XYZ file of C-alpha atoms in Angstrom:
498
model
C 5.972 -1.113 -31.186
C 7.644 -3.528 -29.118
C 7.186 -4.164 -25.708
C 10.638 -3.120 -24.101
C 12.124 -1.771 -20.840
C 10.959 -0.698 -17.057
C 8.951 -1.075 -14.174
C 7.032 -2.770 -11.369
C 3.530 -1.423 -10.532
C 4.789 -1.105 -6.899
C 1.815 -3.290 -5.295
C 0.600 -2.179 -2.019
C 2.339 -3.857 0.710
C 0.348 -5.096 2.966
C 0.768 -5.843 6.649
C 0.353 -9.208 7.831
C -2.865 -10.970 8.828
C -1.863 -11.172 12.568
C -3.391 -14.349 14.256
C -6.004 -13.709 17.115
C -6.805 -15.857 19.372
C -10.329 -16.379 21.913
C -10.335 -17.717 25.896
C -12.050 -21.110 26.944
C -15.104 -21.229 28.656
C -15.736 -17.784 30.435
C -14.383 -14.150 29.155
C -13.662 -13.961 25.691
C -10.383 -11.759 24.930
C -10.597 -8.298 23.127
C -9.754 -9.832 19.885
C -7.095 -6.663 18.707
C -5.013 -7.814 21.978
C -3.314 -10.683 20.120
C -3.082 -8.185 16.807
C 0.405 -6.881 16.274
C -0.601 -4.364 14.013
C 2.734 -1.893 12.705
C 1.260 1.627 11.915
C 1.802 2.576 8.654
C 3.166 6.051 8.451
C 1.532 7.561 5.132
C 3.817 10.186 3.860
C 1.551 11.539 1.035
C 2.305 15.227 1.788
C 3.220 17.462 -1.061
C 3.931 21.306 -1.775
C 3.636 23.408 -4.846
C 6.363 23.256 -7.794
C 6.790 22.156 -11.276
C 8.946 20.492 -13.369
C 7.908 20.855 -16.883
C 11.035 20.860 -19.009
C 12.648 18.024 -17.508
C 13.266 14.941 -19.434
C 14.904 11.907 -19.583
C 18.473 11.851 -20.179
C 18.302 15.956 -20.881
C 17.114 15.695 -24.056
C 18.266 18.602 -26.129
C 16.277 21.281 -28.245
C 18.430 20.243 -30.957
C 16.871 17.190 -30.807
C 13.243 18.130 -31.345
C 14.430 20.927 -33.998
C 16.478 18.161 -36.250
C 12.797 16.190 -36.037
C 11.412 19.116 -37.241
C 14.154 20.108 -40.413
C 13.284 15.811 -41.246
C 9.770 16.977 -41.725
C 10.590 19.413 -44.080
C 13.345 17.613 -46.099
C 10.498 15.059 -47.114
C 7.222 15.832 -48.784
C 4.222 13.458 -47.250
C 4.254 11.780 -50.010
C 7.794 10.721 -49.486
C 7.016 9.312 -46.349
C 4.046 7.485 -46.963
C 6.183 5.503 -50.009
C 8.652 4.954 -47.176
C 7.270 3.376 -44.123
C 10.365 2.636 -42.706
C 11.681 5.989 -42.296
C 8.436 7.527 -41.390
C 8.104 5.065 -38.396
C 11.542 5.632 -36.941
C 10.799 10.162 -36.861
C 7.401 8.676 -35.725
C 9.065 6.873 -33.040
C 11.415 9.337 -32.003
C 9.102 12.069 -32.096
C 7.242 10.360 -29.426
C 10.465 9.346 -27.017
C 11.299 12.977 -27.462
C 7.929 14.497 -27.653
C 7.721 16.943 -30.394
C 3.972 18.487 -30.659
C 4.535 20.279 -33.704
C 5.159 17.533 -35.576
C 3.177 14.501 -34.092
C -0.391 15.756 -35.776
C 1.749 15.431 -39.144
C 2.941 12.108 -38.785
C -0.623 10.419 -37.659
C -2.177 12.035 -40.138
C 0.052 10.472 -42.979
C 0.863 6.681 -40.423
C -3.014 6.305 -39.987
C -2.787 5.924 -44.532
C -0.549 3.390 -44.324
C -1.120 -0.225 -44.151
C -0.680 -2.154 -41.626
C -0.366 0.723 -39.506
C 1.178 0.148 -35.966
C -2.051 1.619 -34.100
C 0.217 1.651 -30.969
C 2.165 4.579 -32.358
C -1.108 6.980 -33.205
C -2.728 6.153 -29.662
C 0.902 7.443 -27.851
C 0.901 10.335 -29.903
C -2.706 11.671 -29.007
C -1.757 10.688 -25.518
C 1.269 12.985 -25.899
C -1.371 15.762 -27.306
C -4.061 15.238 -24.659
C -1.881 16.635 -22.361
C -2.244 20.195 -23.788
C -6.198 19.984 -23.850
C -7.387 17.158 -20.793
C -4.574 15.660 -18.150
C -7.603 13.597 -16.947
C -7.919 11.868 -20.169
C -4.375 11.468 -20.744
C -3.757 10.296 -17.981
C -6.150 7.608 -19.032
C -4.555 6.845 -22.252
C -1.522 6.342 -21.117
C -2.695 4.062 -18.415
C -4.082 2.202 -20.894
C -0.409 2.167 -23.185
C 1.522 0.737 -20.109
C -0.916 -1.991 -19.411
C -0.331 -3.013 -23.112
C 3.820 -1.829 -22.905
C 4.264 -2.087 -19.436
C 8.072 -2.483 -19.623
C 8.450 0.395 -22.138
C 10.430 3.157 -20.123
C 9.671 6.295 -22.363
C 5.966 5.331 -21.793
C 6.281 5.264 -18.109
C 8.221 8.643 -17.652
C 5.218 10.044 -19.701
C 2.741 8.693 -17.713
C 4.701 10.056 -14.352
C 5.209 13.166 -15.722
C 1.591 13.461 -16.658
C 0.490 12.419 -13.162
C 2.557 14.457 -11.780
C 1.078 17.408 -13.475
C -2.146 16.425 -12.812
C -1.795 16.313 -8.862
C -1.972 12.643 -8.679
C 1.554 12.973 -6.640
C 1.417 9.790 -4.960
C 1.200 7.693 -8.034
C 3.359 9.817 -9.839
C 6.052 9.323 -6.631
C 5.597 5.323 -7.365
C 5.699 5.086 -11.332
C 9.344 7.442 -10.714
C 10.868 4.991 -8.164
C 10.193 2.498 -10.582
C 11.871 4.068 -13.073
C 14.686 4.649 -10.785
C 15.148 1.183 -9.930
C 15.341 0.353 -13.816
C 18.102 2.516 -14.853
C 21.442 2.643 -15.069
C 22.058 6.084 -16.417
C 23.255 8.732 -13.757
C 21.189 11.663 -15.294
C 17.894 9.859 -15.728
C 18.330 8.701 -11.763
C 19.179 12.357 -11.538
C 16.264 13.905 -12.797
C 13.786 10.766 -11.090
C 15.508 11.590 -7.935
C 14.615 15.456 -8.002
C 10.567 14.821 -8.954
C 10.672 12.391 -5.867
C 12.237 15.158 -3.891
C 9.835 17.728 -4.628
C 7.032 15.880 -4.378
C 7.823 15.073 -0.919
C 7.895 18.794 -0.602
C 4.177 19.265 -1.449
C 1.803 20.692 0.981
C -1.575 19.659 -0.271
C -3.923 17.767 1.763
C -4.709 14.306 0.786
C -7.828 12.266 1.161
C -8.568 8.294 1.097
C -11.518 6.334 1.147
C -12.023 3.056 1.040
C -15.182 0.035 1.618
C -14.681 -3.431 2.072
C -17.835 -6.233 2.391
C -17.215 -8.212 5.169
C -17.726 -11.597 5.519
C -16.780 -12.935 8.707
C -17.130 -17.053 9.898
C -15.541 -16.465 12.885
C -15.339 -12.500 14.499
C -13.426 -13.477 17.319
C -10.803 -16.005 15.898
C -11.789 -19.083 18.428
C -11.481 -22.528 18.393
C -14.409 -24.548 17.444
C -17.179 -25.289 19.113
C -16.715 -28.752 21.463
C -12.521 -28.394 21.107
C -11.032 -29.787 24.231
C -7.609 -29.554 25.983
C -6.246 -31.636 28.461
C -5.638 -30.127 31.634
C -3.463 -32.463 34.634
C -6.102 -35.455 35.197
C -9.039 -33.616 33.375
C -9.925 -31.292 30.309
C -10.815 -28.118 29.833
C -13.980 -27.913 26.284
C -14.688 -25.070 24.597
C -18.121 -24.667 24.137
C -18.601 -20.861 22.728
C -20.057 -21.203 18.711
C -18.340 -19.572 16.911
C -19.804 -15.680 15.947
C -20.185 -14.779 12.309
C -20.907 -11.483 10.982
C -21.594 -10.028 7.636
C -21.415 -6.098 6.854
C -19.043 -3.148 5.553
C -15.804 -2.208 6.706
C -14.893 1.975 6.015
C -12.053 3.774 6.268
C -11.091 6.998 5.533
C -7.696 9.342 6.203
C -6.741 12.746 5.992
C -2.851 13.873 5.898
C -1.271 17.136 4.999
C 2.693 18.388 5.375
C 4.024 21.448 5.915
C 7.523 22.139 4.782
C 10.119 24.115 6.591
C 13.575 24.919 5.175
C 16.148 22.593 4.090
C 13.747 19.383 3.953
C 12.370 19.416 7.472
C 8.489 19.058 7.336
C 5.706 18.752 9.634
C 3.158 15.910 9.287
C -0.268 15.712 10.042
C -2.249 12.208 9.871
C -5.640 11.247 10.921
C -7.816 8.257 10.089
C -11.507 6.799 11.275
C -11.943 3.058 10.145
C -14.390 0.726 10.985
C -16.452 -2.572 11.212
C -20.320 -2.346 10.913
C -21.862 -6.238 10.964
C -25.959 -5.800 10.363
C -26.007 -9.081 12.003
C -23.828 -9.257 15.400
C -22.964 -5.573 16.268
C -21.629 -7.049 19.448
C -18.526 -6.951 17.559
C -19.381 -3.899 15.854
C -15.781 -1.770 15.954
C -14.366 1.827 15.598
C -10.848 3.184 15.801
C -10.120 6.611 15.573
C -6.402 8.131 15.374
C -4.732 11.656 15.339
C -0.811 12.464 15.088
C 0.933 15.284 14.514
C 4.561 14.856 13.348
C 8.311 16.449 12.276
C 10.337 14.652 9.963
C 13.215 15.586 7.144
C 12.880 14.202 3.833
C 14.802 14.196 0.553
C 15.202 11.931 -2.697
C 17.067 9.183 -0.608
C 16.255 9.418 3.315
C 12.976 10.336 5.598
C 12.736 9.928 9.094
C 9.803 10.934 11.181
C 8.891 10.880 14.805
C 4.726 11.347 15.055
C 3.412 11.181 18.535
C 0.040 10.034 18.244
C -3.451 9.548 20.331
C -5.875 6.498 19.601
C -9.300 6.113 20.587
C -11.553 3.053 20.327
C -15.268 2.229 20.478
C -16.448 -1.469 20.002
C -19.416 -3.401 21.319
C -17.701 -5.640 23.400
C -18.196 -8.744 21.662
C -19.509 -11.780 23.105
C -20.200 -10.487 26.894
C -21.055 -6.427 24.947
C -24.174 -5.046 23.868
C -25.593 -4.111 20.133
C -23.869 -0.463 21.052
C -20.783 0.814 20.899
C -19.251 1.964 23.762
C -15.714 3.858 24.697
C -13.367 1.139 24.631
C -9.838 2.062 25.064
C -7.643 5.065 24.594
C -3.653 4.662 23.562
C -1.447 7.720 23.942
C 2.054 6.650 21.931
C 4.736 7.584 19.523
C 6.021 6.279 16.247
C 9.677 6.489 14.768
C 9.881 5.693 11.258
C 13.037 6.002 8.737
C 13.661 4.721 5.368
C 16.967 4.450 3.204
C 17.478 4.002 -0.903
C 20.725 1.873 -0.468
C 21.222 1.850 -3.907
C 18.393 2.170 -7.159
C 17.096 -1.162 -6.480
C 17.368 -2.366 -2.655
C 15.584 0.223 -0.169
C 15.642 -0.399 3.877
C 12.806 0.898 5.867
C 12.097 0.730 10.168
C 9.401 1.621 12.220
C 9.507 1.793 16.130
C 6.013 2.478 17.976
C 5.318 3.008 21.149
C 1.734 3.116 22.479
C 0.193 2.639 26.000
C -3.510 1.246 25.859
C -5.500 1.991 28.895
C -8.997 0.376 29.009
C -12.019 1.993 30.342
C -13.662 -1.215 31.845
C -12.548 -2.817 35.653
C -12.630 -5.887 34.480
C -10.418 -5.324 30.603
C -7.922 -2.689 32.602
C -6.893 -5.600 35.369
C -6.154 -7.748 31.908
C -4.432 -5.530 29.245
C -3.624 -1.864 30.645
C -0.043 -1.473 29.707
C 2.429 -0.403 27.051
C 2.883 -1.652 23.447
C 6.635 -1.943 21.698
C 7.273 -3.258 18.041
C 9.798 -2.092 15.673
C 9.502 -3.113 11.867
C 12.498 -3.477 9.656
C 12.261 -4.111 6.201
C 13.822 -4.460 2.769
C 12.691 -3.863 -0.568
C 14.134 -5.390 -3.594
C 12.793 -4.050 -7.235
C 15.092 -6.070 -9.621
C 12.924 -5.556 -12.726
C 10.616 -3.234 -14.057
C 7.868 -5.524 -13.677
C 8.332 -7.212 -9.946
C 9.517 -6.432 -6.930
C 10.006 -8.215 -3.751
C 9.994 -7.298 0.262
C 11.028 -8.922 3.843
C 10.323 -7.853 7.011
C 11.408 -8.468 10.721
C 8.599 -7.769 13.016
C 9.370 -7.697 16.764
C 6.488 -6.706 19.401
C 6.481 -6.675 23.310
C 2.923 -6.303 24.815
C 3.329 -5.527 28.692
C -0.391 -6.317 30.272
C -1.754 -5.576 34.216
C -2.239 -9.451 34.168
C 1.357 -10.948 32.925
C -1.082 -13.896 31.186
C -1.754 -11.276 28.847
C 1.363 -10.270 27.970
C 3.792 -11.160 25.167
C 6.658 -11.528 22.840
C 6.065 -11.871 19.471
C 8.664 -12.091 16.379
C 7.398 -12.702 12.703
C 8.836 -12.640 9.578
C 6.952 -11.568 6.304
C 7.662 -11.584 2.739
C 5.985 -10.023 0.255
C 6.176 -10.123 -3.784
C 4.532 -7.852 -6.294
C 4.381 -8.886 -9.803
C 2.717 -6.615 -12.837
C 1.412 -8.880 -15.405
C 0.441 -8.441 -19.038
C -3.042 -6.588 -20.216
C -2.966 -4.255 -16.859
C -3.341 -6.679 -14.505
C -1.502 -6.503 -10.619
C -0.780 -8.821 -8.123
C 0.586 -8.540 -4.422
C 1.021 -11.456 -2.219
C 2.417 -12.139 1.317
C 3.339 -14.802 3.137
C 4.162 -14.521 7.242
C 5.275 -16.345 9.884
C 5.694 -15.835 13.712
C 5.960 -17.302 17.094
C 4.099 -15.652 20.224
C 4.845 -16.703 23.900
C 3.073 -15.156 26.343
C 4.879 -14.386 29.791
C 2.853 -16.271 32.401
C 0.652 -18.933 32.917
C -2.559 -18.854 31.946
C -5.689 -19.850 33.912
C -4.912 -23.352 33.583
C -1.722 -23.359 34.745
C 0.144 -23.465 31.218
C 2.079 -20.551 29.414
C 0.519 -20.055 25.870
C 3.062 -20.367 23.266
C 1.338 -19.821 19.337
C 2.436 -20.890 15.638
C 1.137 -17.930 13.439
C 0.492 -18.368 9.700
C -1.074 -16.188 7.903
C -0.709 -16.167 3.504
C -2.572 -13.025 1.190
C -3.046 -12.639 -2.329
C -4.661 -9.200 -3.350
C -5.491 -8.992 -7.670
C -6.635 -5.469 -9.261
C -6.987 -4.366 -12.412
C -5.584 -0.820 -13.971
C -8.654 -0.230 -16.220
C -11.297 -1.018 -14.045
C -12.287 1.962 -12.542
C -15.003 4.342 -11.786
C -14.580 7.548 -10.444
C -11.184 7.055 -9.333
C -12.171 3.887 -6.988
C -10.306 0.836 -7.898
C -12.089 -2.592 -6.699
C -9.281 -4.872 -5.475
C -10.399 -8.276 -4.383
C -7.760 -10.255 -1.508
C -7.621 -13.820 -0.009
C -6.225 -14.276 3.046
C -5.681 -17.336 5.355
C -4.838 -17.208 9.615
C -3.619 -20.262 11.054
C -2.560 -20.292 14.993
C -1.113 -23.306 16.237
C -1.207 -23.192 20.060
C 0.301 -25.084 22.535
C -3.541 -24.575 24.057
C -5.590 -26.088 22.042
C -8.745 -24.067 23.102
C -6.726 -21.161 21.149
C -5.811 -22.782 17.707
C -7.740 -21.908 14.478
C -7.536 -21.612 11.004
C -9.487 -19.211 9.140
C -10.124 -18.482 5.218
C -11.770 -14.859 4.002
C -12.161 -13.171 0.919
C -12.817 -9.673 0.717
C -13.562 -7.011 -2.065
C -12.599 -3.472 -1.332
C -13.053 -0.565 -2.923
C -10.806 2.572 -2.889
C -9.425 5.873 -3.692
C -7.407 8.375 -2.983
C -7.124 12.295 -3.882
């Protein structure tokens, strides 16, 4: 079989590694307050329907019944003398699957020689959906690391997710084949599985555990770093903390529909940062929204107010437990837009106001949070797809030397490779000039860097959880040299969602 037409493996896009920076000599900054992190609204929510008969480009009963009368014109012996003729009703017996006559046609293709075994493994695949979704689902995982540019194979595999409740990967493997095509009832019939299954109501579930490895918690300069100040200088003489431990997270989301695509969202997550070593930095954030949005194939907006809670040790100057940290009340506005099969726009405004439960934190950062998000997403293959984003943050802060402007650019690229294998990486950029002058007597103005490459695999699994291991680099170039850094980290995380 050759390896022929479709799509991406639509990488996870990840936000940018945000650079952080730590104060000189006396109180070390909440490390999140230089983080301009951009929510990610997770619109995983489904409701009940299915859509069994479709197929791409309507493919007729006529078609499945010819397949059929070709069986009977020609004996199996016939067939087997004629390879030729037996692979092409093979071939189209699996692009239009026909289960009445697939068991045939393996049984006479596995006697001949040199037997494409490529063929009999998509048929069973085909015929494991009758008996076990699971483990064709599985199989045909396994076909579109080997084909992953054959379109037929891909629609399978949606379908077959799709029927198997796996709506979320289903959703992605049918905007990929919407982004591949050209014909106006295949985008059609793509377009209405999308649809419904951002009708579903069922609640989904993620978990996920990363090892943590941390040379430098709160993203300082090193130790013995000095900046000039007027006649004299100004060292840094903190070390630098490290940390080693686990990172969890886990979500829960479910949507309720209304009529005429109108929904209502509910998200919540828990994630957190356990080091066995320095819990001074141990951290946990908590978050709860409830949401109304209105959905169909093309367009989604949502507005989610939302409540966020934090508990963290308090790093260098905390203790070894946590304690209530801060508490943000906000809302989020997201909205995304197919412009056409391949290009799709996407923005996200949040608003959040952080109020700290310490004296000493609320006369430095109580105050609100603005960003907005706009990005674009370009699939121009089946195999790759490519994204930029404009990130734009205002941080307003009790003590104006906390507060900032921030604008950053990102671009990501996702590339599916040969033998199953996935790649995302990112690459950002921003400048950050905060609003007043700093204890020194100079305004902070930052160079953030910040490059990721994440690599996973479609057959290793166990259990559903996919290990995915990511590089990233932070650089911040400051104008205050007590707040530049460079960082490297590699983490392994394991995942899963249902």
């Amino acid at each position: 079989m050759k390896k022929s037409t479709l799509l991406l493996t639509l990488a996870s896009i990840a936000l940018p590694t945000y650079a952080q920076t730590s104060p000189a000599p006396v109180q070390e900054r909440d490390p999140l307050q230089n983080e301009a992190s951009m929510p990610n609204i997770n619109q995983k929510n489904l409701k009940e329907d299915l859509l069994r008969k479709q197929r791409l480009s309507e493919q007729s009963t006529m078609a499945q019944e010819n397949q059929g009368n070709s069986v009977a014109r020609f004996t199996g012996k016939q067939l087997a003398e004629n390879p030729a003729l037996l692979e092409r009703l093979f071939l189209e017996a699996l692009v239009n699957p026909n289960k009445a006559v697939l068991p045939v046609y393996i049984q006479i293709y596995e006697s001949v020689p040199n037997a494409d075994r490529s063929l009999i493994d998509w048929a069973k695949a085909i015929l494991e959906r009758e008996e076990d979704l699971n483990k064709s689902v599985a199989s045909y995982r396994k076909l579109i690391s080997d084909f992953p540019e054959n379109n037929f194979i891909r629609y399978q595999l949606a379908e077959t997710l799709f029927y198997n409740q796996e709506y979320e990967a289903a959703k992605t493997q049918f905007e990929r084949l919407r982004a591949s095509t050209q014909n106006a009832q295949d985008v059609a019939v793509f377009d209405k599985f999308i649809e419904v299954i951002d009708s579903k109501e069922n609640w989904n579930f993620s978990f996920s555990t990363t090892f943590l490895n941390d040379k430098n918690l709160a993203n300082s300069a090193k130790q013995g770093t000095k900046m000039a100040v007027g006649s004299g200088e100004v060292t840094y003489n903190t070390p630098r903390q490290t940390g080693k431990g686990l990172g969890l997270s886990i979500g829960a989301d479910k949507r309720w529909s209304l009529s005429n695509g109108k929904y209502i969202a509910f998200d919540s997550s828990m994630s957190s940062r356990y080091y066995w070593d320095n819990k001074k930095y141990n951290d946990v954030i908590g978050h709860v929204g409830l949401g109304y949005g209105y959905s169909d194939a093309r367009f989604n907006v949502q507005v989610t107010p939302y409540i966020n809670k934090r508990w963290y040790g308090g790093g260098l100057n905390g203790g070894d437990s946590l304690k209530q940290y801060t508490d943000t009340y906000g809302a989020s506005l997201s909205a995304g837009y197919w412009l056409n099969q391949n290009f799709k726009y996407s923005a996200l405004y949040n608003f959040g106001y952080e109020r700290y439960r310490k004296e000493i934190d609320k006369r430095n950062y109580n105050g609100a949070v603005h960003s907005l998000t706009n990005s674009l997403m370009f699939i121009p293959s089946s195999t790759q797809f490519w994204s930029i984003s404009l990130d734009l943050t205002k941080k307003y802060a009790a003590d104006r030397s906390n507060a900032y402007n921030r604008i950053g650019t990102r671009l990501t690229w996702g590339q599916e490779w040969p033998l199953g294998i996935t790649t995302s990486t990112t690459l950002g950029y921003a400048k950050r000039h905060y609003l007043e002058q700093s204890f020194v007597g100079i305004k902070q103005r930052n160079n953030e860097y910040s490059a990721s490459v994440s690599l996973w695999h479609k057959q290793f699994h166990y259990a559903g959880f996919t290990p995915k291991v990511t590089w990233s680099y932070s650089k911040t170039k400051s104008n205050m040299a007590i707040y530049s850094y460079d960082k490297n980290q590699v983490f392994i995380e394991v995942g899963k969602s249902f």
